[in-house]
Amino acid sequence: MIRKPNRYSKPRKAYELSRIKEENVLLEKYGLKNKKEIWKTIAKVNYFRRRAMALAKSANEEQEILFNKLRGFGLKVSTIADVLALTVEDLLQRRLPSVIQRKGLAKTVREGRQMVIHKRVLIDNKVINIPSYLVYVNEEGKIKLKKRKPKAPKQEISETKEAREIKEEQPKEAKEKAK
């Protein structure tokens, strides 16, 4: 089995108070499960920055490919300086639970996350159950909640219990008569 490399790196200083406070604010604001999710997002931002630095010397066509991808996520990018100015919050705002909350389908980001995990969110009629899914601008209008099936009324359930009890009593009476 081939081991996959980490998609993030841990902070160099484990107990840096200012970083911990910033991460706690992000955890609360965007309804994240743990700090690993923040570190993964930081890794994505760093990837885009490194890619922009590498493309700074190359042709405009290659730069436009990167810019179009970032514009697809709803990020306002037109120059390499804009890509280098990207923040973690820019990407966290494009995560599926944040978009669901912003659209009004959920009251809080945590509620939006729960909907995603419980497979109640459809994008273009496909179930998405990954909270870290980055939503493209053209997909934003296609987000829907899956309709729930109505539960059976409680009266029917109680009637079936009574019917089961009657059925169970009949064989007992038949056994007693046989003796």
JSON list of C-alpha atoms in Angstrom, two decimals:
[
{"chain": "A", "resi": 1, "resn": "MET", "atom": "CA", "xyz": [0.00, 0.00, 0.00]},
{"chain": "A", "resi": 2, "resn": "ILE", "atom": "CA", "xyz": [1.34, 3.42, -0.94]},
{"chain": "A", "resi": 3, "resn": "ARG", "atom": "CA", "xyz": [1.23, 5.98, 1.83]},
{"chain": "A", "resi": 4, "resn": "LYS", "atom": "CA", "xyz": [-0.28, 9.32, 0.88]},
{"chain": "A", "resi": 5, "resn": "PRO", "atom": "CA", "xyz": [1.64, 12.45, 1.86]},
{"chain": "A", "resi": 6, "resn": "ASN", "atom": "CA", "xyz": [0.09, 14.91, 4.30]},
{"chain": "A", "resi": 7, "resn": "ARG", "atom": "CA", "xyz": [-1.94, 17.70, 2.75]},
{"chain": "A", "resi": 8, "resn": "TYR", "atom": "CA", "xyz": [-0.93, 20.05, 5.52]},
{"chain": "A", "resi": 9, "resn": "SER", "atom": "CA", "xyz": [1.93, 20.79, 7.87]},
{"chain": "A", "resi": 10, "resn": "LYS", "atom": "CA", "xyz": [1.69, 21.43, 11.58]},
{"chain": "A", "resi": 11, "resn": "PRO", "atom": "CA", "xyz": [2.79, 24.81, 12.96]},
{"chain": "A", "resi": 12, "resn": "ARG", "atom": "CA", "xyz": [6.45, 25.08, 13.85]},
{"chain": "A", "resi": 13, "resn": "LYS", "atom": "CA", "xyz": [5.72, 26.38, 17.34]},
{"chain": "A", "resi": 14, "resn": "ALA", "atom": "CA", "xyz": [3.11, 24.24, 19.04]},
{"chain": "A", "resi": 15, "resn": "TYR", "atom": "CA", "xyz": [2.18, 26.71, 21.80]},
{"chain": "A", "resi": 16, "resn": "GLU", "atom": "CA", "xyz": [2.24, 30.13, 20.18]},
{"chain": "A", "resi": 17, "resn": "LEU", "atom": "CA", "xyz": [-0.53, 32.02, 21.96]},
{"chain": "A", "resi": 18, "resn": "SER", "atom": "CA", "xyz": [-1.37, 34.54, 19.22]},
{"chain": "A", "resi": 19, "resn": "ARG", "atom": "CA", "xyz": [-1.71, 31.79, 16.57]},
{"chain": "A", "resi": 20, "resn": "ILE", "atom": "CA", "xyz": [-3.84, 29.65, 18.88]},
{"chain": "A", "resi": 21, "resn": "LYS", "atom": "CA", "xyz": [-6.22, 32.55, 19.53]},
{"chain": "A", "resi": 22, "resn": "GLU", "atom": "CA", "xyz": [-6.53, 33.27, 15.80]},
{"chain": "A", "resi": 23, "resn": "GLU", "atom": "CA", "xyz": [-7.23, 29.61, 15.08]},
{"chain": "A", "resi": 24, "resn": "ASN", "atom": "CA", "xyz": [-9.87, 29.46, 17.81]},
{"chain": "A", "resi": 25, "resn": "VAL", "atom": "CA", "xyz": [-11.64, 32.46, 16.26]},
{"chain": "A", "resi": 26, "resn": "LEU", "atom": "CA", "xyz": [-11.60, 30.75, 12.85]},
{"chain": "A", "resi": 27, "resn": "LEU", "atom": "CA", "xyz": [-12.85, 27.47, 14.37]},
{"chain": "A", "resi": 28, "resn": "GLU", "atom": "CA", "xyz": [-15.82, 29.24, 15.91]},
{"chain": "A", "resi": 29, "resn": "LYS", "atom": "CA", "xyz": [-16.61, 31.50, 12.95]},
{"chain": "A", "resi": 30, "resn": "TYR", "atom": "CA", "xyz": [-16.51, 28.82, 10.25]},
{"chain": "A", "resi": 31, "resn": "GLY", "atom": "CA", "xyz": [-17.75, 25.81, 12.27]},
{"chain": "A", "resi": 32, "resn": "LEU", "atom": "CA", "xyz": [-14.64, 23.73, 11.75]},
{"chain": "A", "resi": 33, "resn": "LYS", "atom": "CA", "xyz": [-14.16, 20.36, 13.43]},
{"chain": "A", "resi": 34, "resn": "ASN", "atom": "CA", "xyz": [-10.53, 20.78, 14.44]},
{"chain": "A", "resi": 35, "resn": "LYS", "atom": "CA", "xyz": [-7.42, 22.79, 13.72]},
{"chain": "A", "resi": 36, "resn": "LYS", "atom": "CA", "xyz": [-6.25, 20.31, 11.11]},
{"chain": "A", "resi": 37, "resn": "GLU", "atom": "CA", "xyz": [-8.93, 21.75, 8.82]},
{"chain": "A", "resi": 38, "resn": "ILE", "atom": "CA", "xyz": [-7.40, 25.22, 9.25]},
{"chain": "A", "resi": 39, "resn": "TRP", "atom": "CA", "xyz": [-3.94, 23.85, 8.49]},
{"chain": "A", "resi": 40, "resn": "LYS", "atom": "CA", "xyz": [-5.24, 22.16, 5.33]},
{"chain": "A", "resi": 41, "resn": "THR", "atom": "CA", "xyz": [-6.74, 25.46, 4.17]},
{"chain": "A", "resi": 42, "resn": "ILE", "atom": "CA", "xyz": [-3.47, 27.24, 4.92]},
{"chain": "A", "resi": 43, "resn": "ALA", "atom": "CA", "xyz": [-1.72, 24.63, 2.77]},
{"chain": "A", "resi": 44, "resn": "LYS", "atom": "CA", "xyz": [-4.14, 25.34, -0.12]},
{"chain": "A", "resi": 45, "resn": "VAL", "atom": "CA", "xyz": [-3.51, 29.09, 0.15]},
{"chain": "A", "resi": 46, "resn": "ASN", "atom": "CA", "xyz": [0.24, 28.46, 0.20]},
{"chain": "A", "resi": 47, "resn": "TYR", "atom": "CA", "xyz": [-0.11, 26.23, -2.87]},
{"chain": "A", "resi": 48, "resn": "PHE", "atom": "CA", "xyz": [-1.86, 29.00, -4.80]},
{"chain": "A", "resi": 49, "resn": "ARG", "atom": "CA", "xyz": [0.78, 31.52, -3.68]},
{"chain": "A", "resi": 50, "resn": "ARG", "atom": "CA", "xyz": [3.68, 29.25, -4.70]},
{"chain": "A", "resi": 51, "resn": "ARG", "atom": "CA", "xyz": [2.01, 28.59, -8.02]},
{"chain": "A", "resi": 52, "resn": "ALA", "atom": "CA", "xyz": [1.57, 32.35, -8.61]},
{"chain": "A", "resi": 53, "resn": "MET", "atom": "CA", "xyz": [5.23, 32.98, -7.78]},
{"chain": "A", "resi": 54, "resn": "ALA", "atom": "CA", "xyz": [6.29, 30.32, -10.26]},
{"chain": "A", "resi": 55, "resn": "LEU", "atom": "CA", "xyz": [3.97, 31.75, -12.92]},
{"chain": "A", "resi": 56, "resn": "ALA", "atom": "CA", "xyz": [5.15, 35.33, -12.37]},
{"chain": "A", "resi": 57, "resn": "LYS", "atom": "CA", "xyz": [7.94, 34.85, -14.90]},
{"chain": "A", "resi": 58, "resn": "SER", "atom": "CA", "xyz": [5.95, 32.74, -17.36]},
{"chain": "A", "resi": 59, "resn": "ALA", "atom": "CA", "xyz": [3.48, 33.63, -20.11]},
{"chain": "A", "resi": 60, "resn": "ASN", "atom": "CA", "xyz": [0.18, 35.36, -19.44]},
{"chain": "A", "resi": 61, "resn": "GLU", "atom": "CA", "xyz": [-1.78, 32.36, -20.75]},
{"chain": "A", "resi": 62, "resn": "GLU", "atom": "CA", "xyz": [-0.63, 30.15, -17.89]},
{"chain": "A", "resi": 63, "resn": "GLN", "atom": "CA", "xyz": [-1.36, 32.92, -15.39]},
{"chain": "A", "resi": 64, "resn": "GLU", "atom": "CA", "xyz": [-4.88, 33.28, -16.77]},
{"chain": "A", "resi": 65, "resn": "ILE", "atom": "CA", "xyz": [-5.52, 29.57, -16.18]},
{"chain": "A", "resi": 66, "resn": "LEU", "atom": "CA", "xyz": [-4.74, 30.04, -12.48]},
{"chain": "A", "resi": 67, "resn": "PHE", "atom": "CA", "xyz": [-6.73, 33.28, -12.31]},
{"chain": "A", "resi": 68, "resn": "ASN", "atom": "CA", "xyz": [-9.77, 31.64, -13.95]},
{"chain": "A", "resi": 69, "resn": "LYS", "atom": "CA", "xyz": [-9.66, 28.77, -11.47]},
{"chain": "A", "resi": 70, "resn": "LEU", "atom": "CA", "xyz": [-9.59, 31.19, -8.53]},
{"chain": "A", "resi": 71, "resn": "ARG", "atom": "CA", "xyz": [-12.31, 33.35, -10.10]},
{"chain": "A", "resi": 72, "resn": "GLY", "atom": "CA", "xyz": [-14.40, 30.19, -10.37]},
{"chain": "A", "resi": 73, "resn": "PHE", "atom": "CA", "xyz": [-14.26, 29.95, -6.58]},
{"chain": "A", "resi": 74, "resn": "GLY", "atom": "CA", "xyz": [-15.54, 33.53, -6.36]},
{"chain": "A", "resi": 75, "resn": "LEU", "atom": "CA", "xyz": [-12.21, 35.08, -5.43]},
{"chain": "A", "resi": 76, "resn": "LYS", "atom": "CA", "xyz": [-11.52, 38.50, -6.96]},
{"chain": "A", "resi": 77, "resn": "VAL", "atom": "CA", "xyz": [-8.18, 37.86, -8.64]},
{"chain": "A", "resi": 78, "resn": "SER", "atom": "CA", "xyz": [-6.77, 39.70, -11.64]},
{"chain": "A", "resi": 79, "resn": "THR", "atom": "CA", "xyz": [-3.04, 39.97, -10.92]},
{"chain": "A", "resi": 80, "resn": "ILE", "atom": "CA", "xyz": [-0.37, 37.91, -9.24]},
{"chain": "A", "resi": 81, "resn": "ALA", "atom": "CA", "xyz": [-0.37, 40.43, -6.39]},
{"chain": "A", "resi": 82, "resn": "ASP", "atom": "CA", "xyz": [-4.03, 39.55, -5.76]},
{"chain": "A", "resi": 83, "resn": "VAL", "atom": "CA", "xyz": [-3.16, 35.85, -5.56]},
{"chain": "A", "resi": 84, "resn": "LEU", "atom": "CA", "xyz": [-0.32, 36.59, -3.14]},
{"chain": "A", "resi": 85, "resn": "ALA", "atom": "CA", "xyz": [-2.76, 38.62, -1.01]},
{"chain": "A", "resi": 86, "resn": "LEU", "atom": "CA", "xyz": [-5.17, 35.67, -0.58]},
{"chain": "A", "resi": 87, "resn": "THR", "atom": "CA", "xyz": [-6.01, 34.84, 3.02]},
{"chain": "A", "resi": 88, "resn": "VAL", "atom": "CA", "xyz": [-7.23, 31.72, 4.76]},
{"chain": "A", "resi": 89, "resn": "GLU", "atom": "CA", "xyz": [-10.60, 33.38, 5.37]},
{"chain": "A", "resi": 90, "resn": "ASP", "atom": "CA", "xyz": [-11.10, 33.85, 1.63]},
{"chain": "A", "resi": 91, "resn": "LEU", "atom": "CA", "xyz": [-11.06, 30.09, 1.12]},
{"chain": "A", "resi": 92, "resn": "LEU", "atom": "CA", "xyz": [-12.96, 29.30, 4.34]},
{"chain": "A", "resi": 93, "resn": "GLN", "atom": "CA", "xyz": [-15.83, 31.47, 3.09]},
{"chain": "A", "resi": 94, "resn": "ARG", "atom": "CA", "xyz": [-16.09, 29.26, -0.01]},
{"chain": "A", "resi": 95, "resn": "ARG", "atom": "CA", "xyz": [-16.50, 26.02, 1.96]},
{"chain": "A", "resi": 96, "resn": "LEU", "atom": "CA", "xyz": [-19.88, 24.34, 1.60]},
{"chain": "A", "resi": 97, "resn": "PRO", "atom": "CA", "xyz": [-21.19, 24.89, 5.18]},
{"chain": "A", "resi": 98, "resn": "SER", "atom": "CA", "xyz": [-20.34, 28.61, 4.98]},
{"chain": "A", "resi": 99, "resn": "VAL", "atom": "CA", "xyz": [-22.12, 29.00, 1.65]},
{"chain": "A", "resi": 100, "resn": "ILE", "atom": "CA", "xyz": [-25.17, 27.12, 2.97]},
{"chain": "A", "resi": 101, "resn": "GLN", "atom": "CA", "xyz": [-25.37, 29.44, 5.96]},
{"chain": "A", "resi": 102, "resn": "ARG", "atom": "CA", "xyz": [-24.91, 32.54, 3.79]},
{"chain": "A", "resi": 103, "resn": "LYS", "atom": "CA", "xyz": [-27.73, 31.39, 1.47]},
{"chain": "A", "resi": 104, "resn": "GLY", "atom": "CA", "xyz": [-30.05, 31.04, 4.46]},
{"chain": "A", "resi": 105, "resn": "LEU", "atom": "CA", "xyz": [-30.51, 27.27, 4.23]},
{"chain": "A", "resi": 106, "resn": "ALA", "atom": "CA", "xyz": [-28.99, 26.94, 7.72]},
{"chain": "A", "resi": 107, "resn": "LYS", "atom": "CA", "xyz": [-29.08, 29.28, 10.70]},
{"chain": "A", "resi": 108, "resn": "THR", "atom": "CA", "xyz": [-25.45, 28.69, 11.65]},
{"chain": "A", "resi": 109, "resn": "VAL", "atom": "CA", "xyz": [-22.35, 27.30, 9.97]},
{"chain": "A", "resi": 110, "resn": "ARG", "atom": "CA", "xyz": [-22.37, 24.38, 12.41]},
{"chain": "A", "resi": 111, "resn": "GLU", "atom": "CA", "xyz": [-25.91, 23.53, 11.34]},
{"chain": "A", "resi": 112, "resn": "GLY", "atom": "CA", "xyz": [-24.81, 23.74, 7.72]},
{"chain": "A", "resi": 113, "resn": "ARG", "atom": "CA", "xyz": [-21.93, 21.37, 8.48]},
{"chain": "A", "resi": 114, "resn": "GLN", "atom": "CA", "xyz": [-24.32, 18.90, 10.08]},
{"chain": "A", "resi": 115, "resn": "MET", "atom": "CA", "xyz": [-26.58, 19.02, 7.02]},
{"chain": "A", "resi": 116, "resn": "VAL", "atom": "CA", "xyz": [-23.59, 18.26, 4.80]},
{"chain": "A", "resi": 117, "resn": "ILE", "atom": "CA", "xyz": [-22.40, 15.36, 6.96]},
{"chain": "A", "resi": 118, "resn": "HIS", "atom": "CA", "xyz": [-25.91, 13.89, 7.13]},
{"chain": "A", "resi": 119, "resn": "LYS", "atom": "CA", "xyz": [-26.12, 13.94, 3.31]},
{"chain": "A", "resi": 120, "resn": "ARG", "atom": "CA", "xyz": [-28.97, 16.43, 3.14]},
{"chain": "A", "resi": 121, "resn": "VAL", "atom": "CA", "xyz": [-27.28, 18.81, 0.68]},
{"chain": "A", "resi": 122, "resn": "LEU", "atom": "CA", "xyz": [-27.51, 18.46, -3.08]},
{"chain": "A", "resi": 123, "resn": "ILE", "atom": "CA", "xyz": [-25.44, 20.35, -5.62]},
{"chain": "A", "resi": 124, "resn": "ASP", "atom": "CA", "xyz": [-26.71, 19.88, -9.15]},
{"chain": "A", "resi": 125, "resn": "ASN", "atom": "CA", "xyz": [-28.76, 16.88, -7.87]},
{"chain": "A", "resi": 126, "resn": "LYS", "atom": "CA", "xyz": [-25.66, 15.13, -6.49]},
{"chain": "A", "resi": 127, "resn": "VAL", "atom": "CA", "xyz": [-25.25, 14.50, -2.77]},
{"chain": "A", "resi": 128, "resn": "ILE", "atom": "CA", "xyz": [-22.16, 16.22, -1.38]},
{"chain": "A", "resi": 129, "resn": "ASN", "atom": "CA", "xyz": [-21.13, 15.09, 2.10]},
{"chain": "A", "resi": 130, "resn": "ILE", "atom": "CA", "xyz": [-17.70, 16.72, 2.31]},
{"chain": "A", "resi": 131, "resn": "PRO", "atom": "CA", "xyz": [-17.67, 19.86, 4.48]},
{"chain": "A", "resi": 132, "resn": "SER", "atom": "CA", "xyz": [-14.37, 21.05, 2.99]},
{"chain": "A", "resi": 133, "resn": "TYR", "atom": "CA", "xyz": [-15.85, 21.11, -0.52]},
{"chain": "A", "resi": 134, "resn": "LEU", "atom": "CA", "xyz": [-15.03, 24.46, -2.16]},
{"chain": "A", "resi": 135, "resn": "VAL", "atom": "CA", "xyz": [-18.14, 25.74, -3.94]},
{"chain": "A", "resi": 136, "resn": "TYR", "atom": "CA", "xyz": [-17.73, 27.27, -7.39]},
{"chain": "A", "resi": 137, "resn": "VAL", "atom": "CA", "xyz": [-19.75, 30.38, -8.21]},
{"chain": "A", "resi": 138, "resn": "ASN", "atom": "CA", "xyz": [-21.76, 28.61, -10.92]},
{"chain": "A", "resi": 139, "resn": "GLU", "atom": "CA", "xyz": [-22.70, 25.84, -8.43]},
{"chain": "A", "resi": 140, "resn": "GLU", "atom": "CA", "xyz": [-23.92, 28.27, -5.78]},
{"chain": "A", "resi": 141, "resn": "GLY", "atom": "CA", "xyz": [-27.36, 28.62, -7.36]},
{"chain": "A", "resi": 142, "resn": "LYS", "atom": "CA", "xyz": [-27.72, 24.84, -7.67]},
{"chain": "A", "resi": 143, "resn": "ILE", "atom": "CA", "xyz": [-27.46, 24.11, -3.94]},
{"chain": "A", "resi": 144, "resn": "LYS", "atom": "CA", "xyz": [-30.61, 22.48, -2.57]},
{"chain": "A", "resi": 145, "resn": "LEU", "atom": "CA", "xyz": [-31.60, 20.52, 0.49]},
{"chain": "A", "resi": 146, "resn": "LYS", "atom": "CA", "xyz": [-32.78, 16.97, 0.03]},
{"chain": "A", "resi": 147, "resn": "LYS", "atom": "CA", "xyz": [-36.46, 16.57, 0.82]},
{"chain": "A", "resi": 148, "resn": "ARG", "atom": "CA", "xyz": [-37.14, 14.46, 3.86]},
{"chain": "A", "resi": 149, "resn": "LYS", "atom": "CA", "xyz": [-39.52, 11.55, 3.77]},
{"chain": "A", "resi": 150, "resn": "PRO", "atom": "CA", "xyz": [-42.52, 12.07, 6.04]},
{"chain": "A", "resi": 151, "resn": "LYS", "atom": "CA", "xyz": [-42.64, 9.85, 9.08]},
{"chain": "A", "resi": 152, "resn": "ALA", "atom": "CA", "xyz": [-45.55, 7.49, 9.60]},
{"chain": "A", "resi": 153, "resn": "PRO", "atom": "CA", "xyz": [-48.20, 8.67, 12.05]},
{"chain": "A", "resi": 154, "resn": "LYS", "atom": "CA", "xyz": [-47.86, 7.31, 15.57]},
{"chain": "A", "resi": 155, "resn": "GLN", "atom": "CA", "xyz": [-51.39, 5.86, 15.60]},
{"chain": "A", "resi": 156, "resn": "GLU", "atom": "CA", "xyz": [-50.53, 3.33, 12.92]},
{"chain": "A", "resi": 157, "resn": "ILE", "atom": "CA", "xyz": [-47.51, 2.20, 14.89]},
{"chain": "A", "resi": 158, "resn": "SER", "atom": "CA", "xyz": [-49.57, 1.64, 18.05]},
{"chain": "A", "resi": 159, "resn": "GLU", "atom": "CA", "xyz": [-52.19, -0.31, 16.06]},
{"chain": "A", "resi": 160, "resn": "THR", "atom": "CA", "xyz": [-49.54, -2.60, 14.67]},
{"chain": "A", "resi": 161, "resn": "LYS", "atom": "CA", "xyz": [-48.20, -3.25, 18.18]},
{"chain": "A", "resi": 162, "resn": "GLU", "atom": "CA", "xyz": [-51.69, -4.23, 19.33]},
{"chain": "A", "resi": 163, "resn": "ALA", "atom": "CA", "xyz": [-52.07, -6.49, 16.30]},
{"chain": "A", "resi": 164, "resn": "ARG", "atom": "CA", "xyz": [-48.75, -8.20, 17.11]},
{"chain": "A", "resi": 165, "resn": "GLU", "atom": "CA", "xyz": [-49.85, -8.77, 20.72]},
{"chain": "A", "resi": 166, "resn": "ILE", "atom": "CA", "xyz": [-53.09, -10.35, 19.55]},
{"chain": "A", "resi": 167, "resn": "LYS", "atom": "CA", "xyz": [-51.22, -12.61, 17.11]},
{"chain": "A", "resi": 168, "resn": "GLU", "atom": "CA", "xyz": [-48.84, -13.69, 19.87]},
{"chain": "A", "resi": 169, "resn": "GLU", "atom": "CA", "xyz": [-51.72, -14.49, 22.26]},
{"chain": "A", "resi": 170, "resn": "GLN", "atom": "CA", "xyz": [-53.52, -16.69, 19.70]},
{"chain": "A", "resi": 171, "resn": "PRO", "atom": "CA", "xyz": [-50.74, -19.33, 19.46]},
{"chain": "A", "resi": 172, "resn": "LYS", "atom": "CA", "xyz": [-50.50, -19.45, 23.28]},
{"chain": "A", "resi": 173, "resn": "GLU", "atom": "CA", "xyz": [-54.25, -20.12, 23.54]},
{"chain": "A", "resi": 174, "resn": "ALA", "atom": "CA", "xyz": [-53.99, -22.81, 20.86]},
{"chain": "A", "resi": 175, "resn": "LYS", "atom": "CA", "xyz": [-51.19, -24.55, 22.81]},
{"chain": "A", "resi": 176, "resn": "GLU", "atom": "CA", "xyz": [-53.25, -24.45, 26.03]},
{"chain": "A", "resi": 177, "resn": "LYS", "atom": "CA", "xyz": [-56.27, -25.99, 24.26]},
{"chain": "A", "resi": 178, "resn": "ALA", "atom": "CA", "xyz": [-54.07, -28.72, 22.79]},
{"chain": "A", "resi": 179, "resn": "LYS", "atom": "CA", "xyz": [-53.02, -29.82, 26.30]}
]
